[in-house]
XYZ file of C-alpha atoms in Angstrom:
786
model
C -0.153 -0.146 0.192
C 1.559 3.291 -1.034
C 1.918 6.153 1.570
C -1.028 8.004 -0.151
C -3.308 4.840 -0.665
C -7.127 4.953 1.220
C -7.330 3.145 4.174
C -8.924 -0.591 3.456
C -10.757 -0.647 7.267
C -14.217 1.309 6.532
C -14.317 0.763 2.405
C -16.959 -1.501 0.993
C -14.643 -3.925 -0.615
C -15.924 -6.810 -2.396
C -15.928 -10.250 -0.107
C -12.663 -12.118 -1.763
C -13.737 -15.297 -0.465
C -17.107 -15.104 -3.423
C -15.620 -16.016 -6.826
C -14.515 -19.259 -4.933
C -18.078 -19.997 -3.605
C -20.067 -18.873 -6.748
C -18.313 -20.656 -9.034
C -18.411 -23.697 -7.285
C -14.402 -24.061 -6.764
C -14.661 -25.111 -3.438
C -14.910 -28.036 -1.342
C -18.128 -28.443 0.616
C -17.796 -31.494 3.233
C -20.545 -33.046 1.202
C -17.775 -32.389 -1.777
C -15.250 -34.314 -0.389
C -14.036 -37.681 -1.344
C -11.176 -40.051 -1.062
C -10.452 -43.420 -1.879
C -12.220 -46.134 -0.233
C -14.785 -43.724 1.177
C -18.039 -45.437 2.728
C -21.102 -44.071 3.301
C -23.076 -43.602 6.741
C -26.471 -43.372 7.622
C -28.451 -43.202 10.429
C -31.966 -44.725 11.591
C -34.021 -42.428 13.937
C -36.492 -43.287 16.174
C -39.836 -42.336 14.981
C -41.388 -42.364 18.733
C -40.827 -39.217 20.759
C -40.400 -41.465 23.922
C -39.813 -45.350 24.524
C -38.070 -48.139 25.557
C -35.741 -50.070 22.913
C -36.423 -53.788 23.774
C -34.782 -54.959 20.367
C -32.459 -53.423 17.703
C -31.534 -56.355 15.170
C -29.283 -54.794 12.616
C -28.380 -58.207 11.016
C -30.896 -58.109 8.202
C -29.529 -54.825 6.717
C -26.196 -56.298 6.648
C -27.618 -59.091 3.917
C -28.680 -55.864 1.644
C -26.490 -55.266 -1.673
C -23.806 -52.894 -1.154
C -23.751 -52.943 2.851
C -20.362 -53.191 4.637
C -21.300 -52.816 8.526
C -24.163 -52.127 10.941
C -24.229 -51.285 14.241
C -26.661 -50.579 17.274
C -26.316 -48.298 19.827
C -25.188 -50.992 22.142
C -22.221 -52.168 19.377
C -20.733 -48.763 19.370
C -21.303 -48.055 23.326
C -17.596 -48.942 23.815
C -16.589 -46.422 21.590
C -17.837 -43.332 22.758
C -18.616 -41.732 25.644
C -21.732 -39.076 27.134
C -21.548 -36.081 24.473
C -20.419 -33.049 26.559
C -22.441 -29.904 27.803
C -19.535 -27.587 28.789
C -22.157 -25.125 30.554
C -23.257 -26.547 33.726
C -24.581 -23.100 34.755
C -25.345 -24.332 38.140
C -23.654 -26.863 41.276
C -26.680 -29.179 41.510
C -27.745 -29.064 37.752
C -29.377 -32.353 36.544
C -26.980 -33.537 33.606
C -28.023 -37.110 32.356
C -25.483 -38.827 30.271
C -25.803 -38.260 26.421
C -25.517 -41.072 24.209
C -24.039 -40.496 20.762
C -26.390 -43.042 19.670
C -29.917 -44.691 21.896
C -29.034 -47.772 23.873
C -31.570 -48.668 25.826
C -34.345 -45.586 25.565
C -35.356 -42.855 23.145
C -36.380 -39.727 24.253
C -37.137 -37.627 21.049
C -38.218 -38.145 17.417
C -35.067 -38.355 15.771
C -33.017 -40.142 18.234
C -30.427 -42.290 16.309
C -31.060 -45.888 16.882
C -28.828 -47.491 14.545
C -26.003 -47.238 11.858
C -25.927 -48.754 8.472
C -22.590 -47.684 6.386
C -22.487 -48.940 2.852
C -20.294 -48.592 -0.323
C -22.569 -45.925 -1.259
C -25.131 -43.689 0.154
C -28.456 -44.845 -1.569
C -27.535 -48.520 -0.139
C -26.816 -47.176 3.166
C -30.342 -45.445 3.231
C -32.300 -48.067 1.690
C -30.758 -50.809 4.289
C -32.139 -48.879 7.121
C -35.367 -50.059 6.430
C -34.148 -53.680 6.803
C -33.391 -53.116 10.760
C -35.747 -54.462 13.337
C -36.533 -52.550 16.373
C -39.021 -53.382 19.019
C -40.113 -50.298 20.913
C -42.366 -50.282 24.428
C -43.742 -46.863 24.242
C -43.311 -44.703 27.300
C -45.401 -41.150 27.907
C -43.704 -38.212 26.143
C -43.172 -34.928 28.072
C -44.084 -31.810 26.016
C -45.825 -29.240 28.202
C -42.912 -26.997 30.192
C -45.679 -26.334 32.910
C -47.059 -30.102 32.948
C -43.370 -31.061 32.779
C -42.918 -29.922 36.329
C -45.585 -31.187 38.169
C -45.721 -34.095 40.604
C -47.254 -36.635 38.741
C -45.435 -35.934 35.346
C -44.249 -38.563 33.688
C -40.113 -38.437 33.409
C -37.858 -38.096 30.506
C -35.135 -39.282 32.355
C -36.705 -41.672 35.135
C -33.223 -42.061 37.154
C -33.409 -38.199 37.629
C -36.241 -38.489 39.311
C -37.091 -34.859 38.016
C -37.795 -32.829 34.532
C -36.140 -29.882 36.272
C -32.627 -29.140 35.099
C -31.757 -26.463 37.361
C -32.965 -23.550 38.926
C -30.883 -20.114 38.770
C -31.630 -16.951 40.072
C -30.603 -13.355 39.786
C -31.568 -10.134 42.117
C -30.164 -6.737 41.786
C -31.087 -3.710 43.582
C -33.990 -3.046 45.998
C -36.246 -5.991 46.428
C -38.964 -6.136 43.885
C -41.264 -6.880 46.210
C -40.813 -3.700 47.788
C -40.824 -1.984 44.504
C -44.079 -3.511 43.553
C -45.994 -2.158 46.273
C -44.792 1.117 45.851
C -45.266 1.544 42.309
C -48.326 3.490 40.791
C -48.413 1.045 37.983
C -47.644 -2.593 37.710
C -47.964 -4.698 35.026
C -47.753 -8.568 34.489
C -47.321 -10.179 30.592
C -46.734 -13.558 29.384
C -44.805 -14.165 25.966
C -44.347 -17.518 24.506
C -40.772 -17.963 22.148
C -41.801 -20.765 19.899
C -39.117 -23.050 18.923
C -36.840 -22.177 16.012
C -35.208 -24.476 13.572
C -32.158 -23.102 12.068
C -32.362 -23.958 8.025
C -28.395 -23.113 7.431
C -27.929 -23.564 3.426
C -26.021 -26.062 3.823
C -26.995 -29.460 5.481
C -24.825 -30.810 8.428
C -22.068 -33.068 6.996
C -18.894 -35.191 8.268
C -15.980 -37.070 6.525
C -13.646 -38.762 8.865
C -10.516 -40.248 7.021
C -8.376 -42.379 8.967
C -4.204 -42.632 8.722
C -4.087 -46.450 10.559
C -0.643 -46.779 10.611
C 0.349 -43.960 12.749
C -3.371 -44.052 14.602
C -4.287 -40.411 13.021
C -7.656 -38.939 11.762
C -9.162 -36.391 9.741
C -12.244 -34.979 10.308
C -14.348 -32.615 8.080
C -17.127 -30.827 9.533
C -19.582 -28.374 8.628
C -19.016 -26.876 12.099
C -18.407 -22.885 13.386
C -15.965 -24.789 16.055
C -13.477 -26.802 14.573
C -11.251 -26.135 17.533
C -13.925 -26.849 20.532
C -14.824 -29.737 18.390
C -11.289 -31.513 18.554
C -11.425 -31.228 22.094
C -14.747 -32.431 22.659
C -14.146 -35.449 20.349
C -10.987 -36.650 21.657
C -12.786 -36.943 25.253
C -16.218 -38.245 23.624
C -14.265 -41.112 21.590
C -10.822 -41.565 23.134
C -8.741 -40.629 20.162
C -5.910 -38.588 21.537
C -6.178 -34.980 20.684
C -2.995 -34.808 18.989
C -3.666 -37.552 16.714
C -7.212 -35.756 15.593
C -7.272 -33.001 12.778
C -10.338 -31.008 12.392
C -11.062 -29.253 9.261
C -13.981 -26.595 8.380
C -14.364 -26.288 5.336
C -16.340 -23.760 3.325
C -19.291 -24.057 5.485
C -22.571 -22.892 3.885
C -24.298 -20.941 6.998
C -24.539 -22.114 10.987
C -27.001 -19.237 12.470
C -25.379 -21.146 16.174
C -26.848 -24.668 14.696
C -23.251 -25.702 14.109
C -21.990 -24.369 17.120
C -22.423 -27.797 18.657
C -20.788 -31.450 19.038
C -23.068 -34.056 17.836
C -23.695 -37.283 17.989
C -22.776 -37.845 14.432
C -19.574 -36.648 14.163
C -18.741 -38.774 17.285
C -20.193 -41.875 15.371
C -18.749 -41.001 11.819
C -15.158 -40.808 13.713
C -15.472 -43.988 16.349
C -17.205 -45.864 12.456
C -14.057 -44.859 10.922
C -11.569 -46.188 13.931
C -13.014 -49.489 14.145
C -13.086 -49.930 10.085
C -9.809 -48.339 8.808
C -12.162 -46.989 6.196
C -13.025 -43.304 5.335
C -16.618 -42.667 6.102
C -19.070 -39.795 4.834
C -22.275 -39.270 6.171
C -24.709 -36.017 5.436
C -27.940 -35.233 6.455
C -31.247 -34.912 4.394
C -32.703 -31.867 5.033
C -35.925 -33.746 6.507
C -33.302 -35.231 8.814
C -32.012 -31.982 9.917
C -35.346 -30.830 11.475
C -35.433 -33.676 13.346
C -31.736 -33.992 14.133
C -30.205 -30.167 14.088
C -30.587 -28.757 17.620
C -33.555 -26.433 17.966
C -33.394 -22.873 18.847
C -35.638 -20.564 21.288
C -38.090 -22.456 23.348
C -39.324 -20.302 26.017
C -42.573 -18.710 28.216
C -41.863 -15.940 29.984
C -43.737 -14.061 32.759
C -42.984 -10.494 32.819
C -43.830 -7.600 35.410
C -42.711 -4.607 35.004
C -43.390 -1.514 38.069
C -43.122 2.032 37.252
C -44.907 5.811 38.384
C -47.761 7.195 36.054
C -44.945 9.629 35.178
C -43.655 6.993 33.171
C -40.131 6.293 35.311
C -39.572 2.694 35.270
C -38.746 1.189 39.039
C -37.873 -2.330 38.715
C -38.176 -5.500 36.164
C -39.305 -9.163 37.314
C -39.252 -12.238 34.592
C -39.477 -15.812 35.550
C -38.817 -18.261 32.778
C -39.406 -21.157 31.777
C -36.730 -22.875 29.182
C -37.392 -25.817 27.119
C -34.026 -27.775 27.065
C -35.239 -30.652 25.363
C -34.448 -34.591 25.639
C -30.562 -33.333 26.547
C -28.024 -30.767 27.585
C -25.917 -30.260 24.446
C -23.017 -28.087 24.355
C -24.219 -24.608 25.816
C -27.889 -25.869 26.133
C -28.245 -24.621 29.935
C -26.336 -21.252 29.362
C -28.173 -19.873 26.457
C -30.851 -18.065 28.755
C -28.081 -16.767 30.965
C -26.471 -15.036 27.918
C -29.916 -13.022 28.184
C -30.404 -12.885 31.822
C -28.383 -9.461 31.806
C -29.923 -7.963 29.066
C -33.383 -7.879 30.519
C -33.517 -4.378 31.551
C -32.189 -3.498 28.214
C -31.014 0.195 27.937
C -32.937 1.495 30.533
C -32.809 2.738 33.852
C -34.465 1.109 36.530
C -33.183 0.651 40.580
C -34.653 -3.077 41.005
C -33.943 -6.542 38.994
C -35.252 -9.854 39.626
C -34.617 -12.623 37.227
C -35.313 -16.913 37.494
C -34.516 -19.458 34.795
C -35.731 -22.405 34.973
C -34.399 -25.357 32.472
C -37.113 -28.506 31.825
C -36.598 -31.679 29.980
C -38.386 -32.517 27.266
C -39.159 -35.209 25.221
C -38.038 -33.138 21.884
C -35.100 -32.449 19.960
C -32.743 -30.951 22.350
C -32.475 -26.323 22.042
C -29.297 -24.676 21.758
C -27.619 -21.456 20.291
C -29.655 -19.920 17.784
C -28.978 -16.637 16.112
C -29.351 -14.116 19.195
C -28.723 -17.010 21.771
C -30.705 -15.671 24.470
C -30.566 -11.869 23.782
C -33.393 -11.699 21.440
C -35.688 -13.538 24.074
C -34.676 -10.514 27.062
C -34.822 -7.936 24.352
C -38.814 -9.021 23.175
C -39.479 -9.521 26.378
C -38.747 -5.970 28.026
C -39.676 -4.057 24.134
C -42.703 -6.101 24.254
C -43.756 -4.895 27.779
C -42.573 -1.456 27.263
C -45.375 -1.168 24.771
C -47.651 -1.965 27.066
C -46.519 -0.314 29.856
C -47.126 2.938 27.240
C -50.423 1.915 26.550
C -51.136 2.309 30.388
C -49.862 5.523 30.667
C -51.480 6.789 27.590
C -47.657 7.622 26.507
C -46.196 7.657 23.234
C -43.901 4.464 23.308
C -41.002 6.392 21.823
C -41.476 8.992 24.756
C -41.825 6.410 27.389
C -38.290 5.091 25.902
C -36.961 8.357 26.117
C -37.674 9.298 30.051
C -35.963 5.957 30.748
C -32.895 5.305 28.651
C -29.509 5.554 29.606
C -28.051 9.436 28.180
C -25.182 9.362 26.156
C -23.324 11.735 28.473
C -23.396 9.061 31.231
C -21.350 6.149 29.876
C -19.878 4.479 30.786
C -23.116 3.295 32.683
C -22.900 0.291 35.267
C -26.962 -1.039 34.881
C -28.710 -2.983 37.469
C -27.996 -6.334 36.019
C -24.016 -5.397 36.558
C -22.989 -4.793 33.419
C -20.851 -1.736 32.252
C -21.894 -0.487 29.251
C -19.048 1.575 27.832
C -20.530 3.581 24.923
C -23.703 4.656 23.112
C -26.020 7.442 21.645
C -29.505 5.805 21.988
C -30.686 9.512 21.484
C -28.971 10.096 18.016
C -29.704 6.696 16.882
C -33.403 6.768 17.289
C -33.999 10.654 15.946
C -31.994 9.516 12.663
C -34.258 6.363 12.760
C -37.809 8.659 13.430
C -36.458 10.971 10.430
C -35.884 8.426 8.103
C -39.322 6.420 8.875
C -41.512 9.488 8.750
C -42.515 8.608 12.416
C -45.636 11.553 13.025
C -46.949 11.144 9.159
C -47.325 7.378 10.159
C -49.124 7.806 13.136
C -51.231 10.841 11.616
C -52.344 8.359 9.286
C -52.945 5.238 11.748
C -55.204 7.475 13.408
C -56.955 8.597 10.244
C -57.765 4.909 9.449
C -58.829 4.023 13.017
C -61.297 6.913 12.926
C -62.657 5.250 9.768
C -62.886 1.955 10.948
C -60.758 0.834 8.136
C -60.734 -3.169 7.575
C -56.754 -3.070 6.555
C -55.220 -1.528 10.108
C -51.735 0.319 10.042
C -49.990 -0.301 13.173
C -46.158 0.852 14.164
C -43.599 -1.086 16.344
C -40.664 0.188 17.942
C -37.618 -1.408 19.139
C -34.911 0.116 21.147
C -32.056 -2.399 21.704
C -28.977 -3.337 23.065
C -26.799 -6.368 23.550
C -23.582 -7.973 24.801
C -21.479 -9.728 22.282
C -18.103 -10.587 21.571
C -18.562 -13.553 24.197
C -15.348 -13.338 25.802
C -13.811 -12.410 28.620
C -12.579 -15.806 30.474
C -12.967 -14.995 33.669
C -16.722 -13.710 33.203
C -16.891 -16.831 31.508
C -15.755 -18.626 34.584
C -17.902 -16.878 36.837
C -20.586 -17.973 35.113
C -19.270 -21.725 35.163
C -18.565 -22.102 31.639
C -16.035 -24.644 30.793
C -14.164 -22.620 28.232
C -12.364 -19.468 27.537
C -13.146 -16.295 25.678
C -9.447 -15.510 24.081
C -8.509 -15.907 20.374
C -5.712 -16.131 18.424
C -3.879 -14.535 14.972
C -0.687 -14.651 13.971
C 1.018 -12.847 10.964
C 3.595 -14.282 8.440
C 5.134 -11.982 6.512
C 7.167 -14.311 3.655
C 10.215 -13.765 1.948
C 8.286 -12.178 -1.143
C 6.522 -9.594 0.861
C 3.422 -11.698 0.790
C 1.242 -11.786 3.719
C -0.407 -14.995 5.629
C -3.032 -14.519 8.798
C -3.877 -17.298 10.439
C -6.795 -16.995 12.256
C -8.725 -18.869 15.212
C -12.021 -17.616 13.804
C -13.592 -19.866 11.424
C -15.879 -18.068 9.004
C -19.519 -19.985 7.625
C -20.415 -16.653 5.527
C -19.901 -13.839 7.700
C -16.617 -12.306 5.477
C -13.450 -13.009 7.588
C -11.444 -13.361 4.784
C -12.571 -10.022 3.314
C -12.384 -8.208 6.859
C -9.435 -9.600 8.469
C -7.296 -8.628 4.941
C -8.698 -5.135 5.390
C -7.318 -5.006 8.723
C -4.106 -6.228 8.509
C -3.407 -4.414 5.198
C -3.779 -1.239 7.066
C -1.765 -1.994 9.689
C 1.179 -3.510 7.648
C 0.626 -0.942 4.756
C 0.741 -3.636 2.460
C -2.005 -3.954 -0.611
C -5.055 -5.644 0.482
C -4.686 -8.491 -2.883
C -1.066 -9.245 -0.762
C -3.314 -10.740 1.971
C -4.026 -14.618 2.523
C -6.385 -15.435 5.495
C -5.800 -18.934 6.916
C -9.076 -20.544 9.156
C -10.709 -23.362 10.118
C -7.901 -26.138 10.148
C -6.646 -27.302 13.677
C -3.168 -28.015 12.299
C -2.583 -24.897 10.198
C -4.173 -22.719 13.002
C -3.943 -24.627 16.318
C -5.076 -21.972 17.934
C -8.525 -20.749 18.537
C -11.970 -20.560 20.027
C -14.252 -20.056 17.098
C -17.033 -18.283 15.714
C -20.174 -17.553 17.751
C -21.976 -15.076 19.601
C -20.537 -11.907 17.588
C -17.416 -12.326 18.445
C -15.595 -13.062 15.714
C -14.218 -9.137 15.085
C -14.462 -8.053 18.215
C -12.027 -10.486 19.704
C -10.738 -11.983 16.264
C -10.391 -9.100 14.521
C -8.629 -7.627 17.323
C -6.083 -10.340 17.525
C -5.748 -9.479 13.717
C -4.641 -6.312 14.609
C -2.218 -6.487 17.303
C -0.530 -9.297 15.710
C 0.310 -6.911 12.931
C 1.174 -4.144 15.441
C 3.751 -7.056 16.540
C 4.867 -7.366 13.342
C 5.655 -3.639 12.895
C 7.267 -3.459 15.932
C 9.677 -6.418 15.141
C 10.449 -5.042 11.260
C 10.894 -1.920 13.059
C 14.201 -3.250 15.002
C 15.529 -4.617 11.459
C 14.772 -1.466 9.901
C 16.939 0.838 12.540
C 19.466 -1.660 12.310
C 20.094 -1.878 8.583
C 19.385 2.386 8.390
C 21.616 2.964 11.053
C 18.692 4.769 13.329
C 17.739 4.666 16.438
C 14.510 3.168 16.434
C 13.013 6.343 17.666
C 13.694 8.307 15.167
C 11.914 5.587 12.681
C 8.265 6.930 11.010
C 6.442 4.286 9.482
C 3.358 5.221 6.931
C 1.998 3.298 3.995
C 4.621 -0.110 4.686
C 7.424 1.826 4.848
C 10.021 2.820 7.488
C 12.158 5.900 7.093
C 14.405 8.114 9.243
C 12.637 11.400 10.305
C 14.021 14.609 8.421
C 15.524 11.984 5.788
C 12.793 10.747 3.567
C 15.395 8.647 1.007
C 16.621 6.811 3.796
C 14.191 4.312 3.751
C 13.004 0.083 3.860
C 10.078 -0.966 2.887
C 7.776 -4.075 5.003
C 8.389 -6.558 2.053
C 12.556 -5.393 1.649
C 12.948 -6.267 5.365
C 11.320 -9.783 5.077
C 13.644 -10.497 2.598
C 16.532 -9.449 4.849
C 14.935 -11.256 7.734
C 14.766 -14.555 5.607
C 18.459 -13.942 4.225
C 19.274 -13.036 7.501
C 22.574 -11.731 6.381
C 22.508 -8.462 8.475
C 20.240 -8.549 11.804
C 20.787 -6.805 15.148
C 22.976 -8.975 17.406
C 20.491 -11.665 19.299
C 17.340 -11.304 17.133
C 15.327 -14.415 15.656
C 15.374 -14.493 11.712
C 11.678 -13.328 11.696
C 9.284 -10.663 11.999
C 6.491 -13.021 12.161
C 4.088 -12.638 15.211
C 1.143 -13.787 16.794
C -1.409 -12.332 19.719
C -3.641 -13.974 21.728
C -6.330 -11.736 23.055
C -9.081 -11.839 26.081
C -10.937 -8.639 26.203
C -11.451 -7.084 29.513
C -15.467 -6.677 28.937
C -18.119 -7.240 25.950
C -19.036 -4.889 23.152
C -23.070 -3.824 23.393
C -24.091 -2.327 20.159
C -27.502 -1.112 20.102
C -29.767 0.479 17.960
C -33.588 1.786 17.132
C -36.098 -0.272 14.750
C -39.418 0.733 13.683
C -41.476 -1.331 11.748
C -44.750 -0.242 9.721
C -47.453 -2.815 8.890
C -50.757 -3.431 7.674
C -53.049 -5.964 8.855
C -56.264 -6.680 6.943
C -58.508 -7.984 9.438
C -60.975 -9.690 7.557
C -58.239 -12.156 6.785
C -55.343 -11.957 9.243
C -52.911 -11.270 6.800
C -49.958 -9.060 7.466
C -48.057 -6.932 5.352
C -44.974 -5.281 6.366
C -45.474 -1.832 4.696
C -41.745 -0.096 5.641
C -38.939 -1.055 7.833
C -36.590 1.575 8.844
C -33.606 0.886 11.353
C -30.312 2.780 12.623
C -28.060 0.494 14.321
C -24.024 1.436 16.278
C -21.831 -1.508 15.774
C -19.047 1.217 16.321
C -16.050 0.868 13.691
C -17.513 -0.178 10.380
C -14.476 -2.199 9.195
C -16.632 -2.928 5.905
C -20.071 -1.283 5.451
C -21.321 -3.628 2.867
C -20.796 -6.236 5.112
C -22.222 -4.645 7.651
C -25.632 -4.607 5.675
C -25.247 -8.022 4.662
C -25.151 -9.069 8.423
C -27.813 -6.706 9.188
C -30.677 -7.695 5.972
C -29.669 -11.298 6.834
C -30.582 -10.641 10.648
C -33.843 -8.944 9.964
C -35.143 -12.092 7.719
C -34.355 -14.041 11.074
C -36.109 -11.743 12.966
C -38.776 -11.107 11.140
C -39.246 -14.914 10.470
C -39.729 -15.585 14.335
C -42.399 -12.654 14.109
C -44.447 -13.493 11.440
C -43.615 -17.143 9.439
C -41.340 -19.853 11.690
C -42.377 -22.215 14.155
C -41.384 -25.687 15.306
C -44.873 -27.890 16.249
C -45.007 -31.502 18.105
C -48.168 -32.880 18.160
C -49.569 -34.434 21.398
C -47.216 -37.816 20.794
C -44.159 -35.555 20.535
C -44.071 -35.833 16.231
C -42.506 -33.174 14.802
C -45.213 -32.299 12.384
C -43.239 -29.416 11.241
C -40.565 -31.847 9.859
C -40.081 -30.183 6.186
C -40.369 -26.867 3.972
C -43.925 -27.920 3.101
C -44.638 -27.173 6.547
C -42.225 -25.182 8.739
C -42.448 -21.592 6.908
C -39.176 -20.045 5.684
C -39.656 -16.634 4.437
C -37.341 -15.808 0.941
C -36.945 -12.570 -0.727
C -40.397 -11.677 -1.713
C -42.099 -11.990 1.712
C -39.715 -9.466 2.965
C -39.429 -5.825 2.974
C -37.308 -3.381 1.434
C -35.241 -2.578 4.361
C -33.761 1.319 4.715
C -30.700 0.881 7.192
C -28.697 3.469 8.400
C -25.879 3.574 11.160
C -24.575 5.887 13.908
C -21.300 5.584 15.762
C -19.934 5.575 18.883
C -16.989 3.554 19.010
C -16.170 0.680 21.313
C -13.633 1.584 24.272
C -13.127 -2.004 24.730
C -11.118 -3.032 22.060
C -8.654 -1.006 19.874
C -10.317 -1.062 16.680
C -13.284 0.357 18.470
C -15.583 -2.148 16.735
C -18.874 -3.838 18.287
C -20.606 -6.918 17.133
C -23.288 -7.201 14.363
C -23.934 -10.367 13.207
C -27.035 -11.096 15.448
C -28.090 -7.471 15.782
C -31.249 -7.281 13.238
C -32.439 -10.689 14.325
C -32.402 -9.154 18.565
C -33.913 -5.998 17.272
C -36.670 -7.189 14.476
C -39.007 -9.538 16.559
C -40.592 -7.362 18.545
C -40.375 -4.526 16.651
C -42.867 -6.131 14.004
C -45.119 -7.765 16.931
C -45.091 -4.642 18.437
C -46.584 -3.214 15.141
C -49.174 -6.247 14.901
C -50.412 -5.429 18.103
C -50.664 -1.504 18.090
C -52.706 -1.865 14.672
C -55.240 -4.497 16.210
C -55.442 -2.899 19.903
C -58.298 -0.542 18.616
C -60.072 -3.473 18.124
C -59.541 -4.989 21.683
C -56.374 -6.943 20.799
C -53.932 -7.190 23.438
C -51.673 -9.504 22.507
C -50.951 -12.243 18.995
C -48.801 -14.872 20.101
C -45.769 -15.708 17.236
C -45.883 -16.260 14.884
C -48.248 -13.875 13.661
C -49.777 -16.174 11.118
C -52.812 -14.804 9.421
C -54.995 -17.787 10.965
C -53.512 -16.272 14.648
C -54.255 -12.783 14.200
C -57.377 -13.632 12.768
C -58.458 -15.826 15.793
C -57.378 -13.055 17.755
C -59.140 -10.007 16.218
C -62.409 -12.912 16.844
C -61.781 -13.406 20.290
C -61.286 -9.955 21.357
C -64.620 -8.886 19.340
C -66.700 -11.710 21.818
């Protein structure tokens, strides 16, 4: 990069990785093929809860092309329980989780047997030959009923369906606040189960090197480093003998932040047979077996004075764990526990989280992971409080949010928000939305009794992201740390390799990390290559989730690059016969102050170091450097989202007429990528509000198990978004960045539902359960009129 070149950070660079992906010149896990590859298929329970009386795989061995078949008891010796890394309380009920069922199945989709064949079709066909005898057991489906004394038990040996109770109380006692409050409101909100629907299904390929007992496992995963550690524990394969590679991954949304039974099964089978094996899930199989998200009942109470001043908040949560505790299942609601107060000041806060086992697919991380649920609760009940007090919902928020001059601000939940300007984001959003004009139109329609009502929804959110400080995670009983690693290799020709411990699945890491490194090192953007997703090539890392990649991983890249410059400075000073203090570094060039002709480029220094003919005494012949960063705090993006909907009161159909959001994500590395992340997040948040729901029947069967039944919105179902930004740099990292990957999902769901309810409130409707389908909206209108 020349001394006058434009800085990379802040530019809307097209993504480096896209050409390869769009032209198919890449390897998804299912594209990988090696000599002697066998294909694995899994027989799954059709019952939600049953005892396994008999599993006979011998008939499958007679089918053409079948090489092996195994029941759960056949494989039990080679596999331990799947891990839960977040036992949130000391007394948590933590049942064993076999990768394949041995004695009992606990959800429809629980693996029962495995067939290995020479091609995937032969393996799938042979599943029907396996003979299984089940003794049905009663399903456990309702969260409240599951906690009653006479409820059937998901895990009979545990004596309870309650996994844990996690309380949080801060500030003044809420009961005392309730007694002196002039207004109190109670509401119940229900978050339906969601299914991630990543574009690429899950897949695993395991290739053994039998001579040395080494294994390479390819997986469509968000967490190659964590997966390696956990699979070593589950299967007994020594960690140093196991290499995990996440090739290009076609989306995750939290569903691939997991150590799945199929990964352990594939590794165990490859180890037993000494042959490479592949498993790729079908889309319908993924609906059953990929973990679900959300699944929560919230009983929320807010206390305030008549002037709108908030006094306190209390929330009691019943959270659906599903049949087992997977990698971070119990911790998902804890991630949101500190965010229920949102951006508001109050003197009392109480939260109680109860984890409940059911005979359904286990739940775990889904985009936002606890934070969307928290934002939904506070933003929905703030609208309800505004109606109770006769205040405009924006005005109520203004009276209670943290002022820009008050940062850093320690909230009632104990977090210290480092920076923000809620006023600026809201004013810009209101202007773009034309709020007053829409309110006037709404009033006019209501006066006329229009059959198509206009509703306006508000959501002013913040979130904690950049999942990090290791000491905080320790205090929350999370097993791992929150650090991240990066290293910079400057090659002899001056080209640069960035090695990152984060693992992308659509976020644009390759492009953004190239921009960060190019600016610090002063090299062309095109000269930077990013290495990721391979535990051998990038041996240190904590992977990608919780909007942590840029805040933590990008910071590690930035700091590693600064170390390269510091090391190169020593070489330059030696060669230029100057002190390090007398050198300037601009645009990739070291020059002597006052003598601009005395100069060395970083590329020249890279080759000088490679030859090592004339280095400072005692200096190693390298300017490469690495850095591991562990932030002191989270980052706190925020913003204001406004939604206008038109609701046909005769059909219940909801149409989003306009959607405006103004987000503050701190310093922006690549505006184009930020826009993409916001748009994707909005789509998923709107989907929860209006479209998506995993539905079970009274026997525990998933009846929304295909795309014909589970409604994933496409582009025609979504509005044109108007997006903009304000910028208050984060003070918790040197880049000043905040997370963006989950912001749209966190903010949009309450904005849309607030709009739907706002449209129907003149008809007596105060709540529509998500998703707000035409039928549910119509029924809410009919019930209110009755």
